[in-house]
């Protein structure tokens, strides 16, 4: 079966509709992206980059698409349930793929900072989209990025001008809502100029029990000396598939923390590609997945040390139960002139059952000689000696297992530089390991 053909036919029928609802900068990239999608198609298991997840299979069900941009009614109280309490944020919502005015914005953004739809950005920031949109997300080499670029109609822009410090975190809540199975194509463009600082928290939730497929492309530009924290938290349900490609470019002396956490999901494939474009930059790339039942989480990372004197630290941890499947594939490339590179890549995995499966493939490719680089990966089960030690001190077996799993992922949580979020995640993890989180049907983050 040609999995691409229905989407090719749909594009040919709906190209005028897609164009009519989109800003010029988005339309300018659309046709070339569609041509790339026709050439590349959906990735297959034969491709090294996608060998652990059958991406084409995710697109087989007959999903609906809201091509005419009809507004989906959402109760404001439903949206506010997704807020993280005790974090004083600038709060914004995306319902499916449409940015909604916040029903309860906690704070105004500083002067000059823009958070709006791409459609609005074309009016408010002339020339900005043309300069940045689609420049990092190259459609010629990835069929999923090409698909998203061909079919997306709008997106979200976060722009932080030179030297601006955004004191309060920005929270972007992505809500999936539909009575029928739905395909959603999201886009996020983040531009943080020289010397600016911002912290962004993006949460994914599903308000209905329909089958959802969400594709997402994130382009993140970080200027010289800028500081960016970007936290992603997925808490949907087992009928949801998420395909996210994030592209990062860092300039001289910048500092970036990326932390991607999956607590509840169906099938998730996250790709992170980062490139150092200026000397002295630092990247901390972290991830965590907690899985059970038949859930599937696949993280693929690529860090390109293209210039000297940069540092990357990578840490991913998985806890797998029941018949869940985890995959991690990470590559660090140190180019010939990237002397004084420091890079560490670590993947640690805990299989709580014999049926759980973990695939891990850390890689280093080094073409410079004055570097400090290392990588490692482990897959194991709970420590019997530790369990015995805890039970000897009166801790029940179930509680001892929970404590060991909680401690295992604690290292990833500790990288978070938002104390209120860190505290909230400790609570969510405790509920997750006790099997209580799934009862909330998606939006349980503030319960």
mmCIF file with all atom_site columns, C-alpha atoms in Angstrom, residues 1-15 18 34 37-38 42 55-65 147 150-151 182-183 185 213 215:
data_model
loop_
_atom_site.group_PDB
_atom_site.id
_atom_site.type_symbol
_atom_site.label_atom_id
_atom_site.label_alt_id
_atom_site.label_comp_id
_atom_site.label_asym_id
_atom_site.label_entity_id
_atom_site.label_seq_id
_atom_site.pdbx_PDB_ins_code
_atom_site.Cartn_x
_atom_site.Cartn_y
_atom_site.Cartn_z
_atom_site.occupancy
_atom_site.B_iso_or_equiv
_atom_site.pdbx_formal_charge
_atom_site.auth_seq_id
_atom_site.auth_comp_id
_atom_site.auth_asym_id
_atom_site.auth_atom_id
_atom_site.pdbx_PDB_model_num
ATOM 1  C CA . UNK A 1 1   ? 0.000  0.000  0.000  1.00 0.00 ? 1   UNK A CA 1
ATOM 2  C CA . UNK A 1 2   ? 1.259  3.470  -0.901 1.00 0.00 ? 2   UNK A CA 1
ATOM 3  C CA . UNK A 1 3   ? 0.820  5.279  2.404  1.00 0.00 ? 3   UNK A CA 1
ATOM 4  C CA . UNK A 1 4   ? 1.674  8.626  0.872  1.00 0.00 ? 4   UNK A CA 1
ATOM 5  C CA . UNK A 1 5   ? -0.852 8.573  -1.962 1.00 0.00 ? 5   UNK A CA 1
ATOM 6  C CA . UNK A 1 6   ? -3.949 9.686  0.007  1.00 0.00 ? 6   UNK A CA 1
ATOM 7  C CA . UNK A 1 7   ? -2.030 12.703 1.311  1.00 0.00 ? 7   UNK A CA 1
ATOM 8  C CA . UNK A 1 8   ? -0.637 13.545 -2.113 1.00 0.00 ? 8   UNK A CA 1
ATOM 9  C CA . UNK A 1 9   ? -4.155 13.458 -3.532 1.00 0.00 ? 9   UNK A CA 1
ATOM 10 C CA . UNK A 1 10  ? -5.436 15.554 -0.631 1.00 0.00 ? 10  UNK A CA 1
ATOM 11 C CA . UNK A 1 11  ? -2.761 18.180 -1.149 1.00 0.00 ? 11  UNK A CA 1
ATOM 12 C CA . UNK A 1 12  ? -3.534 18.467 -4.859 1.00 0.00 ? 12  UNK A CA 1
ATOM 13 C CA . UNK A 1 13  ? -7.213 18.965 -4.034 1.00 0.00 ? 13  UNK A CA 1
ATOM 14 C CA . UNK A 1 14  ? -6.717 21.340 -1.098 1.00 0.00 ? 14  UNK A CA 1
ATOM 15 C CA . UNK A 1 15  ? -3.661 23.412 -2.061 1.00 0.00 ? 15  UNK A CA 1
ATOM 16 C CA . UNK A 1 18  ? -4.155 25.714 2.457  1.00 0.00 ? 18  UNK A CA 1
ATOM 17 C CA . UNK A 1 34  ? 5.375  19.068 -0.974 1.00 0.00 ? 34  UNK A CA 1
ATOM 18 C CA . UNK A 1 37  ? 7.487  14.858 0.494  1.00 0.00 ? 37  UNK A CA 1
ATOM 19 C CA . UNK A 1 38  ? 6.528  13.248 -2.808 1.00 0.00 ? 38  UNK A CA 1
ATOM 20 C CA . UNK A 1 42  ? 7.256  8.732  5.013  1.00 0.00 ? 42  UNK A CA 1
ATOM 21 C CA . UNK A 1 55  ? 6.331  6.186  10.919 1.00 0.00 ? 55  UNK A CA 1
ATOM 22 C CA . UNK A 1 56  ? 4.203  5.427  7.855  1.00 0.00 ? 56  UNK A CA 1
ATOM 23 C CA . UNK A 1 57  ? 1.926  3.189  9.919  1.00 0.00 ? 57  UNK A CA 1
ATOM 24 C CA . UNK A 1 58  ? 0.996  6.134  12.124 1.00 0.00 ? 58  UNK A CA 1
ATOM 25 C CA . UNK A 1 59  ? -0.459 7.921  9.100  1.00 0.00 ? 59  UNK A CA 1
ATOM 26 C CA . UNK A 1 60  ? -2.561 4.965  7.876  1.00 0.00 ? 60  UNK A CA 1
ATOM 27 C CA . UNK A 1 61  ? -5.822 5.652  9.795  1.00 0.00 ? 61  UNK A CA 1
ATOM 28 C CA . UNK A 1 62  ? -8.280 8.007  8.150  1.00 0.00 ? 62  UNK A CA 1
ATOM 29 C CA . UNK A 1 63  ? -7.876 11.218 10.120 1.00 0.00 ? 63  UNK A CA 1
ATOM 30 C CA . UNK A 1 64  ? -9.885 14.369 9.695  1.00 0.00 ? 64  UNK A CA 1
ATOM 31 C CA . UNK A 1 65  ? -8.103 17.668 9.003  1.00 0.00 ? 65  UNK A CA 1
ATOM 32 C CA . UNK A 1 147 ? 4.960  16.756 5.310  1.00 0.00 ? 147 UNK A CA 1
ATOM 33 C CA . UNK A 1 150 ? 3.471  21.238 3.172  1.00 0.00 ? 150 UNK A CA 1
ATOM 34 C CA . UNK A 1 151 ? 0.289  20.916 5.242  1.00 0.00 ? 151 UNK A CA 1
ATOM 35 C CA . UNK A 1 182 ? -7.892 14.207 13.881 1.00 0.00 ? 182 UNK A CA 1
ATOM 36 C CA . UNK A 1 183 ? -4.541 15.033 12.278 1.00 0.00 ? 183 UNK A CA 1
ATOM 37 C CA . UNK A 1 185 ? 0.103  20.010 12.084 1.00 0.00 ? 185 UNK A CA 1
ATOM 38 C CA . UNK A 1 213 ? -1.903 12.391 15.324 1.00 0.00 ? 213 UNK A CA 1
ATOM 39 C CA . UNK A 1 215 ? 3.018  16.523 13.827 1.00 0.00 ? 215 UNK A CA 1
#
